[in-house]
């Protein structure tokens, strides 16, 4: 399965494509879409949509995994993050690609074993899991890869549980 | 000038088109786009975008006026409202139509004279200003028309101030 992880944002939107199968995850692509905070808000969304569509066309992910953002921090940044999330949702839905949301805590727990991990720890584990020479930078890029890994591994855990349940019934 | 007012939302998105010139405002169209809360979040955005594009094509507004939402109420509804706002911003930007935001307080003050007006008062004043037989329903439809009126009238006030300033200088 191929997952496109999206760490939504307008100033920086992290994108990471990861291929995975049980016990394995490998990076296909990573990047960050940037739009200047001084640009027209609508133009920023148009540019982000174009970039997202280009990634969807090029990498053809089976699933898009987006970080679920809560409105408990800076109000203005939550709004632009929500706008970026909407553009990712729209672009995926137009192609019939399913979208799943994962919270920052779920992502941290999936790649580090603890939901309270710090940024550096996430980058470090993403580097190890994907066998990269260095931690991806900026943090948004590492977070997008972590999201994709989180989705692959949570899916696998759920698959194993389903298989166990099926085995118990047979 | 023709303004499309957008009261953003996913369950109900109010749309109102108003033509205005100094001392006059007339309704061109009003409606509400509804998407079921049980539908796929991405599909809801795709449908809303299609409807907004259809309104932009049909009515060719010079400006889109959107209600500026703050993240101080229900978290989940703020997020879906922000998603709907992003879709309206995107649709307008793709056509090069300028977008302006007005706060609920600015809209209330523009049509009722007080920023603390209740819903019923807004509907009542929208009905009088646009010479309608009844207040538009649901409230989202009246709010969208009020937004468009607010934009027209604030622009006029700013235009008068600019003219006064120009006169004082000449």
Coordinates of C-alpha atoms in Angstrom, one line a residue:
Chain A
X1 CA 0.0 0.0 0.0
X2 CA 1.2 3.5 -0.8
X3 CA 0.3 6.4 1.6
X4 CA 0.6 10.1 1.0
X5 CA 1.1 11.8 4.4
X6 CA 0.0 15.4 4.7
X7 CA 1.1 17.7 7.5
X8 CA -1.3 20.5 6.6
X9 CA -0.3 24.2 6.6
X10 CA -0.2 27.2 4.3
X11 CA 3.2 28.6 5.2
X12 CA 4.6 25.0 5.0
X13 CA 2.7 21.9 4.0
X14 CA 4.7 18.7 4.6
X15 CA 4.2 15.9 2.1
X16 CA 5.6 12.4 2.3
X17 CA 4.9 9.3 0.3
X18 CA 5.7 5.9 1.9
X19 CA 5.2 2.4 0.5
X20 CA 4.6 -0.3 3.1
X21 CA 3.9 -3.9 3.6
X22 CA 4.0 -5.9 6.9
X23 CA 7.2 -5.2 8.7
X24 CA 8.5 -2.8 6.1
X25 CA 8.2 0.9 5.1
X26 CA 10.2 2.7 2.4
X27 CA 10.2 6.3 1.4
X28 CA 9.1 7.2 -2.1
X29 CA 9.2 11.0 -1.9
X30 CA 9.2 13.8 0.6
X31 CA 8.8 17.5 0.2
X32 CA 7.3 20.8 1.5
X33 CA 5.0 23.1 -0.3
X34 CA 5.5 26.7 0.8
X35 CA 3.4 29.8 0.2
X36 CA 4.4 33.2 1.5
X37 CA 2.3 34.6 4.4
X38 CA 2.1 37.9 2.5
X39 CA 0.4 36.4 -0.5
X40 CA -3.3 36.6 -1.2
X41 CA -5.1 33.9 0.9
X42 CA -7.0 32.6 -2.1
X43 CA -3.9 32.4 -4.3
X44 CA -2.1 30.4 -1.6
X45 CA -4.9 27.8 -1.7
X46 CA -4.9 27.7 -5.5
X47 CA -1.1 27.0 -5.4
X48 CA -1.4 24.4 -2.7
X49 CA -4.2 22.6 -4.7
X50 CA -2.0 22.6 -7.8
X51 CA 0.9 21.1 -5.9
X52 CA -1.2 18.5 -4.2
X53 CA -2.8 17.5 -7.5
X54 CA 0.7 17.2 -9.0
X55 CA 1.8 14.8 -6.2
X56 CA -1.4 12.7 -6.5
X57 CA -0.9 12.4 -10.2
X58 CA 2.8 11.6 -9.9
X59 CA 2.7 9.1 -7.0
X60 CA -0.8 7.7 -7.2
X61 CA -1.2 6.9 -3.5
X62 CA -3.9 4.4 -2.3
X63 CA -4.7 6.5 0.8
X64 CA -4.1 10.0 2.0
X65 CA -3.3 10.4 5.7
X66 CA -3.8 13.9 7.2
X67 CA -2.9 15.2 10.6
X68 CA -6.0 16.0 12.6
X69 CA -5.7 19.5 14.0
X70 CA -7.5 20.7 17.1
X71 CA -8.5 24.3 17.7
X72 CA -6.6 24.6 21.0
X73 CA -3.6 26.6 20.0
X74 CA -3.1 29.8 18.0
X75 CA -6.5 30.8 16.5
X76 CA -5.1 32.3 13.2
X77 CA -2.7 29.4 12.5
X78 CA -5.5 26.9 13.2
X79 CA -7.7 28.6 10.6
X80 CA -5.0 28.5 7.9
X81 CA -4.2 24.9 8.8
X82 CA -7.9 24.0 8.5
X83 CA -8.0 25.7 5.1
X84 CA -5.0 23.6 3.9
X85 CA -6.7 20.5 5.3
X86 CA -9.8 21.3 3.3
X87 CA -7.7 21.6 0.1
X88 CA -6.1 18.2 0.7
X89 CA -9.5 16.6 1.4
X90 CA -11.0 18.1 -1.7
X91 CA -8.1 17.1 -4.0
X92 CA -8.2 13.5 -2.7
X93 CA -12.0 13.2 -2.9
X94 CA -12.0 14.4 -6.5
X95 CA -9.9 11.4 -7.3
X96 CA -11.8 9.0 -5.1
X97 CA -8.8 8.4 -2.9
X98 CA -9.8 7.6 0.8
X99 CA -8.7 10.1 3.4
X100 CA -7.9 9.1 7.0
X101 CA -7.0 11.4 9.9
X102 CA -4.5 10.7 12.7
X103 CA -3.9 12.9 15.7
X104 CA -0.4 14.1 16.6
X105 CA -0.4 11.8 19.6
X106 CA -1.3 8.8 17.5
X107 CA 1.5 9.6 15.0
X108 CA 4.1 10.1 17.8
X109 CA 3.0 6.8 19.4
X110 CA 3.2 5.0 16.1
X111 CA 6.8 5.9 15.3
X112 CA 8.4 6.4 18.8
X113 CA 6.3 4.3 21.1
X114 CA 5.2 7.3 23.1
X115 CA 2.5 10.0 22.4
X116 CA 4.7 12.6 24.2
X117 CA 7.7 12.4 21.9
X118 CA 9.5 15.6 20.9
X119 CA 10.1 16.8 17.3
X120 CA 13.7 15.6 17.2
X121 CA 12.7 12.1 18.3
X122 CA 10.2 11.9 15.5
X123 CA 12.7 12.9 12.9
X124 CA 15.2 10.4 14.3
X125 CA 12.8 7.5 14.3
X126 CA 11.5 8.4 10.8
X127 CA 15.2 8.3 9.6
X128 CA 15.7 4.9 11.2
X129 CA 12.4 3.3 10.0
X130 CA 12.9 4.5 6.4
X131 CA 16.7 3.8 6.5
X132 CA 17.5 7.4 5.5
X133 CA 21.0 8.9 5.8
X134 CA 19.6 11.9 7.8
X135 CA 16.4 13.1 9.4
X136 CA 14.2 14.8 6.8
X137 CA 14.1 18.6 7.2
X138 CA 12.1 20.7 7.9
X139 CA 10.1 19.1 10.7
X140 CA 7.0 19.3 8.5
X141 CA 8.6 16.9 6.0
X142 CA 9.5 14.4 8.8
X143 CA 5.9 14.8 10.2
X144 CA 4.4 14.0 6.8
X145 CA 6.5 10.8 6.6
X146 CA 5.6 9.9 10.2
X147 CA 1.9 10.3 9.3
X148 CA 2.2 7.9 6.4
X149 CA 4.1 5.4 8.5
X150 CA 1.5 5.8 11.3
X151 CA -1.3 5.0 8.8
X152 CA 0.5 1.9 7.4
X153 CA 1.3 0.5 10.9
X154 CA -2.0 1.2 12.5
X155 CA -3.6 -0.5 9.5
X156 CA -1.4 -3.5 10.0
X157 CA -2.1 -3.7 13.7
X158 CA -5.8 -3.5 12.9
X159 CA -5.4 -6.2 10.2
X160 CA -3.6 -8.5 12.7
X161 CA -6.3 -8.0 15.3
X162 CA -8.9 -8.8 12.6
X163 CA -7.0 -11.9 11.6
X164 CA -6.7 -13.0 15.3
X165 CA -10.4 -12.5 15.8
X166 CA -11.1 -14.5 12.6
X167 CA -8.8 -17.3 13.8
X168 CA -10.5 -17.4 17.2
X169 CA -13.9 -17.8 15.5
X170 CA -12.8 -20.6 13.1
Chain B
X1 CA -21.4 46.4 -8.0
X2 CA -22.6 42.8 -7.5
X3 CA -21.6 41.0 -4.3
X4 CA -22.0 37.3 -3.5
X5 CA -22.3 36.9 0.3
X6 CA -21.3 33.5 1.7
X7 CA -22.2 32.4 5.2
X8 CA -19.8 29.4 5.3
X9 CA -20.8 26.0 6.6
X10 CA -21.0 22.4 5.4
X11 CA -24.4 21.4 6.8
X12 CA -25.8 24.7 5.5
X13 CA -23.9 27.2 3.4
X14 CA -25.9 30.4 2.9
X15 CA -25.5 32.2 -0.5
X16 CA -26.9 35.6 -1.4
X17 CA -26.3 37.8 -4.4
X18 CA -27.0 41.5 -4.1
X19 CA -26.6 44.4 -6.6
X20 CA -25.9 47.8 -5.1
X21 CA -25.3 51.4 -5.8
X22 CA -25.2 54.3 -3.4
X23 CA -28.5 54.3 -1.4
X24 CA -29.8 51.1 -3.0
X25 CA -29.5 47.4 -2.7
X26 CA -31.5 44.8 -4.6
X27 CA -31.6 41.0 -4.3
X28 CA -30.5 39.0 -7.3
X29 CA -30.6 35.5 -5.8
X30 CA -30.6 33.7 -2.5
X31 CA -30.1 30.0 -1.5
X32 CA -28.6 27.5 0.8
X33 CA -26.2 24.6 -0.2
X34 CA -26.8 21.7 2.1
X35 CA -24.7 18.6 2.6
X36 CA -25.6 15.8 5.0
X37 CA -23.4 15.5 8.1
X38 CA -23.3 11.7 7.5
X39 CA -21.7 12.1 4.1
X40 CA -17.9 11.6 3.4
X41 CA -16.1 14.9 4.5
X42 CA -14.3 15.1 1.1
X43 CA -17.5 14.5 -0.9
X44 CA -19.2 17.3 1.0
X45 CA -16.4 19.7 -0.1
X46 CA -16.5 18.5 -3.7
X47 CA -20.3 19.1 -3.8
X48 CA -20.0 22.6 -2.1
X49 CA -17.3 23.5 -4.6
X50 CA -19.5 22.5 -7.6
X51 CA -22.4 24.6 -6.2
X52 CA -20.2 27.6 -5.6
X53 CA -18.7 27.4 -9.1
X54 CA -22.2 27.2 -10.5
X55 CA -23.2 30.4 -8.6
X56 CA -20.1 32.2 -9.7
X57 CA -20.7 31.2 -13.3
X58 CA -24.4 32.1 -13.3
X59 CA -24.2 35.4 -11.4
X60 CA -20.7 36.7 -12.1
X61 CA -20.2 38.7 -8.9
X62 CA -17.6 41.4 -8.8
X63 CA -16.7 40.6 -5.2
X64 CA -17.2 37.6 -2.8
X65 CA -17.9 38.6 0.9
X66 CA -17.4 35.8 3.4
X67 CA -18.1 35.8 7.1
X68 CA -15.0 35.7 9.2
X69 CA -15.3 33.0 11.7
X70 CA -13.4 32.8 15.0
X71 CA -12.4 29.7 16.8
X72 CA -14.1 30.6 20.0
X73 CA -17.2 28.4 19.8
X74 CA -17.7 24.7 19.1
X75 CA -14.4 23.2 17.9
X76 CA -15.8 20.7 15.5
X77 CA -18.2 23.2 13.8
X78 CA -15.4 25.8 13.6
X79 CA -13.4 23.2 11.6
X80 CA -16.1 22.4 9.1
X81 CA -16.9 26.1 8.8
X82 CA -13.2 26.7 8.1
X83 CA -13.2 24.0 5.5
X84 CA -16.2 25.6 3.7
X85 CA -14.5 29.0 3.9
X86 CA -11.4 27.5 2.2
X87 CA -13.6 26.1 -0.7
X88 CA -15.2 29.5 -1.2
X89 CA -11.8 31.3 -1.2
X90 CA -10.4 28.7 -3.6
X91 CA -13.4 29.0 -6.0
X92 CA -13.2 32.8 -6.1
X93 CA -9.4 32.9 -6.4
X94 CA -9.5 30.6 -9.4
X95 CA -11.6 33.1 -11.2
X96 CA -9.7 36.2 -10.0
X97 CA -12.6 37.5 -8.0
X98 CA -11.5 39.5 -4.9
X99 CA -12.6 38.1 -1.5
X100 CA -13.3 40.2 1.5
X101 CA -14.1 39.1 5.1
X102 CA -16.5 40.7 7.5
X103 CA -17.0 39.7 11.1
X104 CA -20.5 38.9 12.4
X105 CA -20.4 42.1 14.4
X106 CA -19.6 44.2 11.4
X107 CA -22.5 42.6 9.5
X108 CA -25.0 43.1 12.3
X109 CA -23.9 46.7 12.7
X110 CA -24.2 47.3 8.9
X111 CA -27.8 46.2 8.6
X112 CA -29.3 46.9 12.0
X113 CA -27.1 49.7 13.4
X114 CA -26.0 47.5 16.4
X115 CA -23.3 44.8 16.5
X116 CA -25.4 43.0 19.1
X117 CA -28.5 42.4 17.0
X118 CA -30.3 39.1 17.2
X119 CA -30.9 36.7 14.3
X120 CA -34.6 37.8 13.9
X121 CA -33.6 41.4 13.7
X122 CA -31.1 40.7 10.9
X123 CA -33.7 38.8 8.9
X124 CA -36.2 41.6 9.4
X125 CA -33.8 44.4 8.3
X126 CA -32.6 42.3 5.3
X127 CA -36.3 42.0 4.3
X128 CA -36.8 45.8 4.6
X129 CA -33.5 46.8 2.9
X130 CA -34.1 44.5 -0.1
X131 CA -37.9 45.2 -0.2
X132 CA -38.8 41.5 0.2
X133 CA -42.2 40.1 1.1
X134 CA -40.8 38.0 3.9
X135 CA -37.5 37.5 5.8
X136 CA -35.4 35.0 3.9
X137 CA -35.2 31.5 5.5
X138 CA -33.2 29.7 6.8
X139 CA -31.2 32.2 8.8
X140 CA -28.1 31.2 6.8
X141 CA -29.7 32.6 3.7
X142 CA -30.6 35.9 5.4
X143 CA -27.0 36.1 6.8
X144 CA -25.5 35.7 3.3
X145 CA -27.6 38.6 2.0
X146 CA -26.7 40.7 5.1
X147 CA -23.0 40.0 4.4
X148 CA -23.4 41.2 0.8
X149 CA -25.3 44.3 2.0
X150 CA -22.6 44.9 4.6
X151 CA -19.9 44.8 2.0
X152 CA -21.7 47.2 -0.4
X153 CA -22.5 49.7 2.4
X154 CA -19.1 49.6 4.1
X155 CA -17.6 50.2 0.6
X156 CA -19.9 53.1 0.1
X157 CA -19.0 54.6 3.5
X158 CA -15.3 54.2 2.7
X159 CA -16.0 55.8 -0.7
X160 CA -17.8 58.8 0.9
X161 CA -14.9 59.3 3.4
X162 CA -12.4 59.1 0.5
X163 CA -14.5 61.7 -1.5
X164 CA -14.7 64.0 1.6
X165 CA -11.0 63.7 2.1
X166 CA -10.4 64.5 -1.6
X167 CA -12.8 67.5 -1.3
X168 CA -11.0 68.8 1.8
X169 CA -7.7 68.7 -0.1
X170 CA -8.9 70.4 -3.3

